[in-house]
């Protein structure tokens, strides 16, 4: 009785506001489809679907329940409340949806907007799995607003809720089409894979709407807002979070922290992208062949810049795997030439200069940034802490180690080859300066005559 009254009241309210509603298709019964999925979700006016389906239970933000009047009406529909701040909310929500969907008609139908956020209806973003985990039939519902002037779309950019409401009320009428598609009964394959189930339902709806699908999600919207707050273009936050998080095992909080770092690097550039100059300035290193090589590894599409998506993928694929305890220990030993357990600025400069092939490079600013206690020497803890916070350097460390191993291997081959078959370096394959002899430990150009007088592991030509 309450649901019927609310349904009539809601329809009347939309009529008074000037909405002309065209309904296509037939609403499925509770037993035919315990769950209704509606898309694209673009406005608070999408609530018209509730009135047309007999006021089913809906999945809504917990904050909406405290809204005056609307919250009271919402509470009467036995909603499934979702809290985006509660880490256990998603698990509890899915459990509640599953329990109701499998109750055999004891609970009313559940209306879900599977996109999880409002979009501009130009595409269908990734569907959340909550509606598809119960493995029950679902009825797709399409929403269209075929008006010359769009006064209903409420997204992260644009007009506020109040502004949209006033503009909509100023229209003589607002057209909305609601189309109920045939019930989608999951196959055995789809029952075993909620993602496949969701994607197939989304594709069916996208085909009917004649719009594309995209792998962007609500998390991308959150990153967009964060990007705007960091004075980056909002589109910089679009990284197809769900896709890369699954492939690279990333957490949203970690990606959000990386956005802060990216914004710090790209703050001086236009368009929210990192060029080789910004990359060099951030690492406090000059533009060299080694740095260009690292930059090109990040620049996946080869356009000469790094966007945030490329930066996240680069850190995950290139830098983080290399930034292990073993690598950090090896790098520390590499810098600690006199093996006294600390790294002086001279030792630090020696390796950096050799690795980049820039003998006169000033690394004092970089050294000071690592030297947290300002003692003039780097302990292993300081070195490790800096390496973990700046994984970009890990790839430089490992690249240099690989080059040193390559050089040592070639020198060993040189020792056993006849004189006429000795190895001759080609181009800039080895970054160590050819004008200075290799030190005994093979990692640093000699700095004084005493070192030069020692026996070298490299044979004289």
Short mmCIF file of C-alpha atoms in Angstrom, two decimals:
data_model
loop_
_atom_site.label_atom_id
_atom_site.label_comp_id
_atom_site.label_asym_id
_atom_site.label_seq_id
_atom_site.Cartn_x
_atom_site.Cartn_y
_atom_site.Cartn_z
CA UNK A 1 0.00 0.00 0.00
CA UNK A 2 2.78 2.44 0.94
CA UNK A 3 4.74 1.61 -2.21
CA UNK A 4 1.69 2.09 -4.43
CA UNK A 5 0.91 5.44 -2.82
CA UNK A 6 4.50 6.62 -3.16
CA UNK A 7 4.58 5.50 -6.79
CA UNK A 8 1.48 7.53 -7.62
CA UNK A 9 2.77 10.51 -5.65
CA UNK A 10 6.13 10.43 -7.44
CA UNK A 11 4.53 10.20 -10.89
CA UNK A 12 2.30 13.15 -10.03
CA UNK A 13 5.29 15.15 -8.84
CA UNK A 14 7.18 14.52 -12.06
CA UNK A 15 4.09 15.51 -14.07
CA UNK A 16 3.81 18.78 -12.15
CA UNK A 17 7.50 19.49 -12.84
CA UNK A 18 6.78 19.21 -16.56
CA UNK A 19 8.21 15.78 -17.31
CA UNK A 20 6.77 13.97 -20.30
CA UNK A 21 7.58 10.30 -19.73
CA UNK A 22 7.54 7.78 -22.56
CA UNK A 23 7.72 4.15 -21.46
CA UNK A 24 8.84 1.35 -23.75
CA UNK A 25 8.81 -2.34 -22.97
CA UNK A 26 7.32 -4.17 -20.00
CA UNK A 27 8.36 -4.21 -16.37
CA UNK A 28 9.38 -7.71 -15.24
CA UNK A 29 7.83 -9.21 -12.14
CA UNK A 30 9.74 -9.91 -8.93
CA UNK A 31 10.03 -13.62 -9.71
CA UNK A 32 11.14 -12.94 -13.30
CA UNK A 33 13.88 -10.51 -12.30
CA UNK A 34 14.67 -9.84 -8.61
CA UNK A 35 17.12 -7.10 -9.66
CA UNK A 36 16.60 -4.13 -11.99
CA UNK A 37 19.70 -2.39 -13.39
CA UNK A 38 19.28 1.11 -14.85
CA UNK A 39 21.76 3.07 -16.96
CA UNK A 40 23.10 5.49 -17.90
CA UNK A 41 22.87 7.20 -14.52
CA UNK A 42 23.19 10.93 -15.11
CA UNK A 43 20.77 12.79 -12.84
CA UNK A 44 18.76 12.84 -9.64
CA UNK A 45 15.74 12.87 -11.97
CA UNK A 46 16.56 9.23 -12.78
CA UNK A 47 14.37 8.49 -9.75
CA UNK A 48 11.49 8.35 -12.23
CA UNK A 49 12.49 4.70 -12.76
CA UNK A 50 11.49 3.96 -9.16
CA UNK A 51 7.98 5.26 -9.75
CA UNK A 52 7.58 3.26 -12.96
CA UNK A 53 8.73 0.01 -11.32
CA UNK A 54 6.47 0.21 -8.27
CA UNK A 55 8.99 1.82 -5.87
CA UNK A 56 11.41 -1.10 -5.37
CA UNK A 57 14.20 -1.10 -2.81
CA UNK A 58 17.22 0.80 -4.04
CA UNK A 59 20.94 0.85 -3.34
CA UNK A 60 21.78 4.34 -2.15
CA UNK A 61 24.45 6.27 -0.31
CA UNK A 62 23.99 6.23 3.45
CA UNK A 63 24.19 10.04 3.46
CA UNK A 64 20.96 10.24 1.41
CA UNK A 65 18.97 8.74 4.28
CA UNK A 66 19.55 11.87 6.37
CA UNK A 67 18.21 14.22 3.69
CA UNK A 68 15.02 16.04 4.82
CA UNK A 69 11.79 14.61 3.35
CA UNK A 70 13.59 12.64 0.63
CA UNK A 71 15.47 10.63 3.25
CA UNK A 72 12.21 9.71 4.99
CA UNK A 73 10.67 8.52 1.72
CA UNK A 74 13.84 6.62 0.89
CA UNK A 75 13.89 4.89 4.26
CA UNK A 76 10.33 3.63 3.71
CA UNK A 77 11.55 1.68 0.65
CA UNK A 78 13.84 -0.55 2.72
CA UNK A 79 16.99 0.63 0.93
CA UNK A 80 20.42 -0.98 0.93
CA UNK A 81 22.65 1.78 2.32
CA UNK A 82 26.22 2.13 1.08
CA UNK A 83 28.94 4.06 2.90
CA UNK A 84 31.90 4.95 0.72
CA UNK A 85 34.00 5.69 3.80
CA UNK A 86 33.44 2.29 5.46
CA UNK A 87 36.00 -0.26 4.14
CA UNK A 88 33.59 -3.12 4.91
CA UNK A 89 30.58 -1.43 3.33
CA UNK A 90 31.04 -2.97 -0.10
CA UNK A 91 31.21 -6.51 1.30
CA UNK A 92 28.17 -5.92 3.52
CA UNK A 93 26.22 -4.35 0.65
CA UNK A 94 26.89 -7.28 -1.69
CA UNK A 95 25.87 -9.74 1.05
CA UNK A 96 22.61 -7.87 1.66
CA UNK A 97 21.78 -7.65 -2.07
CA UNK A 98 22.46 -11.38 -2.46
CA UNK A 99 20.34 -12.24 0.56
CA UNK A 100 17.37 -10.26 -0.76
CA UNK A 101 17.72 -11.43 -4.36
CA UNK A 102 17.71 -15.08 -3.29
CA UNK A 103 14.85 -14.71 -0.78
CA UNK A 104 12.30 -16.16 -3.20
CA UNK A 105 10.03 -13.10 -3.21
CA UNK A 106 10.16 -12.24 0.49
CA UNK A 107 11.88 -8.94 -0.32
CA UNK A 108 10.81 -6.45 -3.02
CA UNK A 109 12.76 -5.97 -6.23
CA UNK A 110 16.04 -4.10 -5.97
CA UNK A 111 16.81 -1.16 -8.27
CA UNK A 112 20.53 -0.62 -8.87
CA UNK A 113 22.42 1.93 -10.95
CA UNK A 114 25.47 -0.29 -11.64
CA UNK A 115 27.73 2.53 -12.82
CA UNK A 116 27.87 3.76 -9.24
CA UNK A 117 28.06 7.44 -10.20
CA UNK A 118 26.56 10.00 -12.56
CA UNK A 119 27.95 10.41 -16.09
CA UNK A 120 27.03 12.56 -19.09
CA UNK A 121 25.39 9.61 -20.93
CA UNK A 122 27.95 9.68 -23.76
CA UNK A 123 29.08 6.14 -22.85
CA UNK A 124 28.59 3.39 -20.28
CA UNK A 125 31.37 3.14 -17.73
CA UNK A 126 32.32 -0.08 -15.94
CA UNK A 127 29.44 -1.70 -14.07
CA UNK A 128 29.94 -2.56 -10.42
CA UNK A 129 29.54 -6.28 -9.72
CA UNK A 130 27.04 -5.97 -6.83
CA UNK A 131 23.98 -6.52 -9.03
CA UNK A 132 25.50 -9.56 -10.71
CA UNK A 133 27.13 -11.50 -7.87
CA UNK A 134 23.75 -13.01 -6.73
CA UNK A 135 23.62 -14.80 -10.13
CA UNK A 136 19.92 -14.10 -10.61
CA UNK A 137 18.12 -12.75 -13.71
CA UNK A 138 18.25 -8.97 -14.08
CA UNK A 139 16.17 -6.58 -16.15
CA UNK A 140 18.12 -3.81 -17.92
CA UNK A 141 16.43 -0.40 -18.02
CA UNK A 142 17.56 2.39 -20.34
CA UNK A 143 17.23 6.11 -19.63
CA UNK A 144 17.21 8.79 -22.32
CA UNK A 145 16.62 12.55 -22.14
CA UNK A 146 16.03 13.62 -25.77
CA UNK A 147 15.86 17.38 -25.13
CA UNK A 148 17.45 20.18 -27.14
CA UNK A 149 18.66 21.83 -23.94
CA UNK A 150 20.18 19.54 -21.34
CA UNK A 151 19.16 20.73 -17.88
CA UNK A 152 19.27 17.37 -16.13
CA UNK A 153 22.84 16.06 -16.32
CA UNK A 154 24.50 16.27 -12.91
CA UNK A 155 28.16 15.26 -12.96
CA UNK A 156 31.45 16.23 -11.34
CA UNK A 157 31.75 19.27 -13.60
CA UNK A 158 29.07 21.76 -14.49
CA UNK A 159 25.98 23.05 -12.76
CA UNK A 160 25.09 22.35 -9.16
CA UNK A 161 22.01 20.42 -8.06
CA UNK A 162 20.08 23.61 -7.26
CA UNK A 163 21.00 25.25 -10.57
CA UNK A 164 19.90 22.21 -12.56
CA UNK A 165 16.63 21.98 -10.67
CA UNK A 166 15.81 25.66 -11.31
CA UNK A 167 16.74 25.44 -15.00
CA UNK A 168 14.62 22.31 -15.41
CA UNK A 169 11.65 24.00 -13.74
CA UNK A 170 12.03 26.89 -16.20
CA UNK A 171 11.41 24.55 -19.15
CA UNK A 172 7.89 24.15 -20.52
CA UNK A 173 8.47 20.40 -20.48
CA UNK A 174 11.30 17.90 -20.14
CA UNK A 175 11.17 14.69 -22.13
CA UNK A 176 12.44 11.41 -20.71
CA UNK A 177 12.31 7.94 -22.25
CA UNK A 178 12.45 4.83 -20.09
CA UNK A 179 12.90 1.55 -21.94
CA UNK A 180 12.60 -1.83 -20.25
CA UNK A 181 14.69 -4.42 -22.08
CA UNK A 182 14.01 -8.19 -21.94
CA UNK A 183 15.20 -9.94 -18.78
CA UNK A 184 18.80 -11.15 -18.99
CA UNK A 185 19.02 -14.65 -17.57
CA UNK A 186 22.66 -15.50 -16.76
CA UNK A 187 24.26 -18.49 -18.43
CA UNK A 188 26.23 -21.02 -16.42
CA UNK A 189 29.39 -19.27 -17.58
CA UNK A 190 28.08 -15.90 -16.41
CA UNK A 191 27.02 -17.32 -13.05
CA UNK A 192 30.61 -18.36 -12.43
CA UNK A 193 31.98 -14.97 -13.50
CA UNK A 194 30.14 -11.82 -12.27
CA UNK A 195 32.47 -9.60 -14.30
CA UNK A 196 31.51 -11.40 -17.51
CA UNK A 197 27.84 -11.20 -16.50
CA UNK A 198 28.11 -7.44 -15.88
CA UNK A 199 30.02 -6.79 -19.10
CA UNK A 200 27.50 -8.65 -21.25
CA UNK A 201 24.57 -6.80 -19.71
CA UNK A 202 26.43 -3.52 -20.19
CA UNK A 203 27.15 -4.35 -23.82
CA UNK A 204 23.48 -5.19 -24.43
CA UNK A 205 22.47 -1.84 -22.99
CA UNK A 206 25.17 0.07 -24.87
CA UNK A 207 24.07 -1.49 -28.15
CA UNK A 208 20.47 -0.48 -27.53
CA UNK A 209 21.58 3.04 -26.61
CA UNK A 210 24.04 3.20 -29.51
CA UNK A 211 26.84 4.43 -27.26
CA UNK A 212 30.32 3.00 -26.59
CA UNK A 213 31.54 1.36 -23.40
CA UNK A 214 34.61 2.42 -21.47
CA UNK A 215 36.65 0.91 -18.65
CA UNK A 216 36.47 4.07 -16.52
CA UNK A 217 34.85 3.75 -13.09
CA UNK A 218 33.72 5.75 -10.07
CA UNK A 219 37.31 5.63 -8.81
CA UNK A 220 38.36 7.52 -11.94
CA UNK A 221 35.83 10.20 -11.04
CA UNK A 222 37.37 10.47 -7.57
CA UNK A 223 40.81 10.82 -9.15
CA UNK A 224 39.42 13.49 -11.49
CA UNK A 225 38.22 15.52 -8.52
CA UNK A 226 41.58 15.10 -6.81
CA UNK A 227 43.39 16.15 -9.99
CA UNK A 228 41.31 19.33 -10.14
CA UNK A 229 42.11 20.09 -6.50
CA UNK A 230 45.82 19.70 -7.35
CA UNK A 231 45.44 22.27 -10.18
CA UNK A 232 45.79 19.56 -12.83
CA UNK A 233 43.30 19.20 -15.68
CA UNK A 234 40.52 16.99 -14.33
CA UNK A 235 40.92 14.54 -17.22
CA UNK A 236 44.42 13.80 -15.93
CA UNK A 237 42.79 11.54 -13.33
CA UNK A 238 41.26 9.26 -15.96
CA UNK A 239 43.43 6.15 -15.79
CA UNK A 240 40.87 3.34 -16.27
CA UNK A 241 41.44 2.46 -12.64
CA UNK A 242 39.61 -0.87 -12.56
CA UNK A 243 41.51 -2.23 -15.55
CA UNK A 244 45.00 -1.29 -14.39
CA UNK A 245 44.29 -2.06 -10.72
CA UNK A 246 43.42 -5.65 -11.59
CA UNK A 247 46.37 -6.11 -13.90
CA UNK A 248 48.89 -4.42 -11.62
CA UNK A 249 47.31 -5.17 -8.22
CA UNK A 250 46.97 -1.50 -7.29
CA UNK A 251 44.97 0.02 -4.46
CA UNK A 252 43.09 3.30 -4.86
CA UNK A 253 44.83 4.99 -1.92
CA UNK A 254 48.23 4.14 -3.38
CA UNK A 255 47.28 5.56 -6.78
CA UNK A 256 45.92 8.68 -5.04
CA UNK A 257 49.31 9.17 -3.37
CA UNK A 258 51.02 8.79 -6.72
CA UNK A 259 48.75 11.53 -8.09
CA UNK A 260 50.22 13.91 -5.50
CA UNK A 261 53.73 13.12 -6.69
CA UNK A 262 52.71 13.42 -10.34
CA UNK A 263 51.11 16.81 -9.67
CA UNK A 264 54.31 18.01 -8.00
CA UNK A 265 56.31 17.03 -11.08
CA UNK A 266 53.84 18.34 -13.65
CA UNK A 267 52.99 21.58 -11.83
CA UNK A 268 55.27 23.64 -14.08
CA UNK A 269 54.05 22.06 -17.32
CA UNK A 270 50.98 22.80 -19.37
CA UNK A 271 48.25 20.25 -19.90
CA UNK A 272 49.05 18.12 -16.86
CA UNK A 273 51.75 16.06 -18.56
CA UNK A 274 55.43 15.55 -17.74
CA UNK A 275 58.10 16.41 -20.28
CA UNK A 276 61.75 15.36 -20.17
CA UNK A 277 62.65 18.70 -18.57
CA UNK A 278 60.20 18.28 -15.66
CA UNK A 279 61.30 14.66 -15.26
CA UNK A 280 64.93 15.74 -15.07
CA UNK A 281 64.20 18.55 -12.61
CA UNK A 282 62.20 16.25 -10.33
CA UNK A 283 64.99 13.67 -10.19
CA UNK A 284 67.55 16.47 -9.78
CA UNK A 285 69.58 14.93 -12.58
CA UNK A 286 70.67 16.35 -15.94
CA UNK A 287 69.17 15.18 -19.20
CA UNK A 288 71.43 12.35 -20.33
CA UNK A 289 71.18 9.22 -22.44
CA UNK A 290 70.39 7.12 -19.37
CA UNK A 291 67.67 9.52 -18.21
CA UNK A 292 66.19 9.68 -21.72
CA UNK A 293 66.06 5.90 -21.81
CA UNK A 294 64.14 5.81 -18.51
CA UNK A 295 61.83 8.57 -19.73
CA UNK A 296 61.07 6.67 -22.94
CA UNK A 297 60.20 3.58 -20.90
CA UNK A 298 57.54 5.62 -19.09
CA UNK A 299 56.35 7.29 -22.31
CA UNK A 300 54.39 4.31 -23.60
CA UNK A 301 52.77 6.03 -26.60
CA UNK A 302 55.97 7.82 -27.63
CA UNK A 303 54.47 11.32 -27.77
CA UNK A 304 57.33 12.86 -25.78
CA UNK A 305 55.32 13.34 -22.59
CA UNK A 306 54.18 11.22 -19.64
CA UNK A 307 50.55 11.40 -18.54
CA UNK A 308 49.33 10.16 -15.16
CA UNK A 309 48.26 6.76 -16.49
CA UNK A 310 51.69 6.18 -18.02
CA UNK A 311 53.30 7.33 -14.78
CA UNK A 312 51.29 4.85 -12.67
CA UNK A 313 51.98 1.99 -15.05
CA UNK A 314 55.67 2.92 -15.27
CA UNK A 315 56.09 2.89 -11.51
CA UNK A 316 54.30 -0.44 -11.22
CA UNK A 317 56.02 -2.24 -14.07
CA UNK A 318 59.45 -0.62 -14.23
CA UNK A 319 60.31 0.84 -10.85
CA UNK A 320 58.50 -0.94 -8.04
CA UNK A 321 59.64 -4.46 -9.07
CA UNK A 322 63.21 -3.20 -9.14
CA UNK A 323 62.86 -1.41 -5.80
CA UNK A 324 63.39 -4.52 -3.65
CA UNK A 325 65.37 -4.87 -0.44
CA UNK A 326 68.02 -6.78 -2.36
CA UNK A 327 68.34 -4.08 -5.00
CA UNK A 328 68.54 -1.33 -2.38
CA UNK A 329 71.26 -3.26 -0.52
CA UNK A 330 73.20 -3.80 -3.73
CA UNK A 331 72.88 -0.13 -4.64
CA UNK A 332 74.05 0.94 -1.17
CA UNK A 333 77.11 -1.31 -1.41
CA UNK A 334 77.76 0.09 -4.87
CA UNK A 335 77.87 3.64 -3.51
CA UNK A 336 79.77 2.72 -0.32
CA UNK A 337 83.19 2.53 -2.00
CA UNK A 338 85.29 2.32 1.19
CA UNK A 339 82.81 -0.14 2.79
CA UNK A 340 82.52 1.83 6.05
CA UNK A 341 78.71 1.54 6.21
CA UNK A 342 78.03 5.11 5.09
CA UNK A 343 78.06 7.04 1.83
CA UNK A 344 79.86 10.35 1.57
CA UNK A 345 78.94 13.01 -0.95
CA UNK A 346 82.11 12.23 -2.93
CA UNK A 347 81.23 8.54 -3.11
CA UNK A 348 77.66 9.40 -4.08
CA UNK A 349 78.82 11.84 -6.75
CA UNK A 350 81.34 9.33 -8.08
CA UNK A 351 78.72 6.71 -8.92
CA UNK A 352 76.08 9.14 -10.21
CA UNK A 353 78.61 10.86 -12.45
CA UNK A 354 79.79 7.53 -13.78
CA UNK A 355 76.29 6.14 -14.28
CA UNK A 356 75.13 9.18 -16.24
CA UNK A 357 78.40 9.71 -18.05
CA UNK A 358 78.63 13.30 -16.77
CA UNK A 359 81.97 13.67 -14.93
CA UNK A 360 81.32 17.27 -13.78
CA UNK A 361 77.79 16.72 -12.53
CA UNK A 362 76.86 18.54 -9.29
CA UNK A 363 74.76 16.18 -7.14
CA UNK A 364 74.89 18.18 -3.92
CA UNK A 365 71.17 19.05 -3.95
CA UNK A 366 70.15 15.44 -4.44
CA UNK A 367 72.57 14.32 -1.73
CA UNK A 368 71.17 16.86 0.73
CA UNK A 369 67.63 15.66 0.04
CA UNK A 370 68.62 12.10 0.95
CA UNK A 371 70.72 13.18 3.95
CA UNK A 372 67.78 13.60 6.33
CA UNK A 373 69.88 14.08 9.49
CA UNK A 374 72.28 16.48 7.72
CA UNK A 375 75.42 14.66 8.90
CA UNK A 376 77.12 14.78 5.54
CA UNK A 377 76.93 10.99 5.31
CA UNK A 378 74.15 8.66 4.25
CA UNK A 379 73.25 5.73 6.48
CA UNK A 380 71.57 2.67 5.03
CA UNK A 381 68.26 3.64 6.66
CA UNK A 382 68.33 7.07 5.03
CA UNK A 383 69.27 5.56 1.71
CA UNK A 384 66.51 2.93 1.92
CA UNK A 385 63.86 5.41 3.05
CA UNK A 386 64.61 7.68 0.10
CA UNK A 387 64.64 4.75 -2.35
CA UNK A 388 61.24 3.52 -1.16
CA UNK A 389 59.71 6.99 -1.47
CA UNK A 390 61.26 7.60 -4.89
CA UNK A 391 61.04 4.34 -6.86
CA UNK A 392 62.01 6.16 -10.07
CA UNK A 393 65.65 5.91 -9.00
CA UNK A 394 65.41 2.13 -8.67
CA UNK A 395 65.37 1.72 -12.44
CA UNK A 396 68.42 3.95 -12.73
CA UNK A 397 70.20 1.83 -10.10
CA UNK A 398 69.39 -1.46 -11.80
CA UNK A 399 70.20 -0.09 -15.25
CA UNK A 400 73.61 0.99 -14.02
CA UNK A 401 74.20 -2.37 -12.32
CA UNK A 402 73.29 -4.15 -15.55
CA UNK A 403 75.69 -1.97 -17.50
CA UNK A 404 78.47 -2.67 -15.01
CA UNK A 405 77.84 -6.41 -15.24
CA UNK A 406 77.88 -6.10 -19.01
CA UNK A 407 81.17 -4.24 -18.91
CA UNK A 408 82.73 -6.76 -16.52
CA UNK A 409 81.60 -9.62 -18.71
CA UNK A 410 83.15 -8.04 -21.76
CA UNK A 411 86.39 -7.38 -19.90
CA UNK A 412 86.57 -11.02 -18.80
CA UNK A 413 86.07 -12.09 -22.39
CA UNK A 414 88.79 -9.63 -23.34
CA UNK A 415 91.18 -11.37 -20.92
CA UNK A 416 90.86 -14.73 -22.65
CA UNK A 417 90.68 -13.54 -26.25
CA UNK A 418 93.74 -13.23 -28.48
CA UNK A 419 95.01 -9.66 -28.97
CA UNK A 420 93.42 -9.28 -32.38
CA UNK A 421 89.95 -10.22 -31.02
CA UNK A 422 89.77 -7.71 -28.17
CA UNK A 423 86.43 -6.00 -27.50
CA UNK A 424 86.02 -2.46 -28.69
CA UNK A 425 83.23 -0.39 -27.07
CA UNK A 426 80.60 0.76 -29.54
CA UNK A 427 78.96 4.16 -29.30
CA UNK A 428 77.60 5.03 -25.88
CA UNK A 429 76.72 1.50 -24.79
CA UNK A 430 78.81 1.90 -21.61
CA UNK A 431 78.20 5.19 -19.79
CA UNK A 432 81.54 5.19 -17.92
CA UNK A 433 83.84 7.86 -19.31
CA UNK A 434 86.42 6.36 -21.64
CA UNK A 435 88.88 9.11 -20.83
CA UNK A 436 89.30 7.92 -17.26
CA UNK A 437 90.53 4.46 -16.20
CA UNK A 438 88.13 2.04 -14.50
CA UNK A 439 88.70 1.69 -10.76
CA UNK A 440 89.44 -1.66 -9.16
CA UNK A 441 85.83 -2.17 -8.05
CA UNK A 442 84.62 -1.44 -11.59
CA UNK A 443 82.08 1.12 -10.38
CA UNK A 444 83.79 4.46 -10.20
CA UNK A 445 86.32 6.43 -12.24
CA UNK A 446 89.56 6.86 -10.29
CA UNK A 447 89.80 10.18 -8.51
CA UNK A 448 93.55 10.50 -7.85
CA UNK A 449 96.94 9.46 -9.09
CA UNK A 450 97.35 6.80 -6.39
CA UNK A 451 94.31 4.97 -7.69
CA UNK A 452 95.62 5.31 -11.22
CA UNK A 453 98.92 3.75 -10.25
CA UNK A 454 97.26 0.58 -8.97
CA UNK A 455 96.91 -2.55 -11.00
CA UNK A 456 93.88 -2.30 -13.25
CA UNK A 457 91.65 -5.24 -14.09
CA UNK A 458 91.40 -3.96 -17.65
CA UNK A 459 94.23 -5.09 -19.92
CA UNK A 460 96.23 -2.46 -21.71
CA UNK A 461 95.78 -2.41 -25.45
#
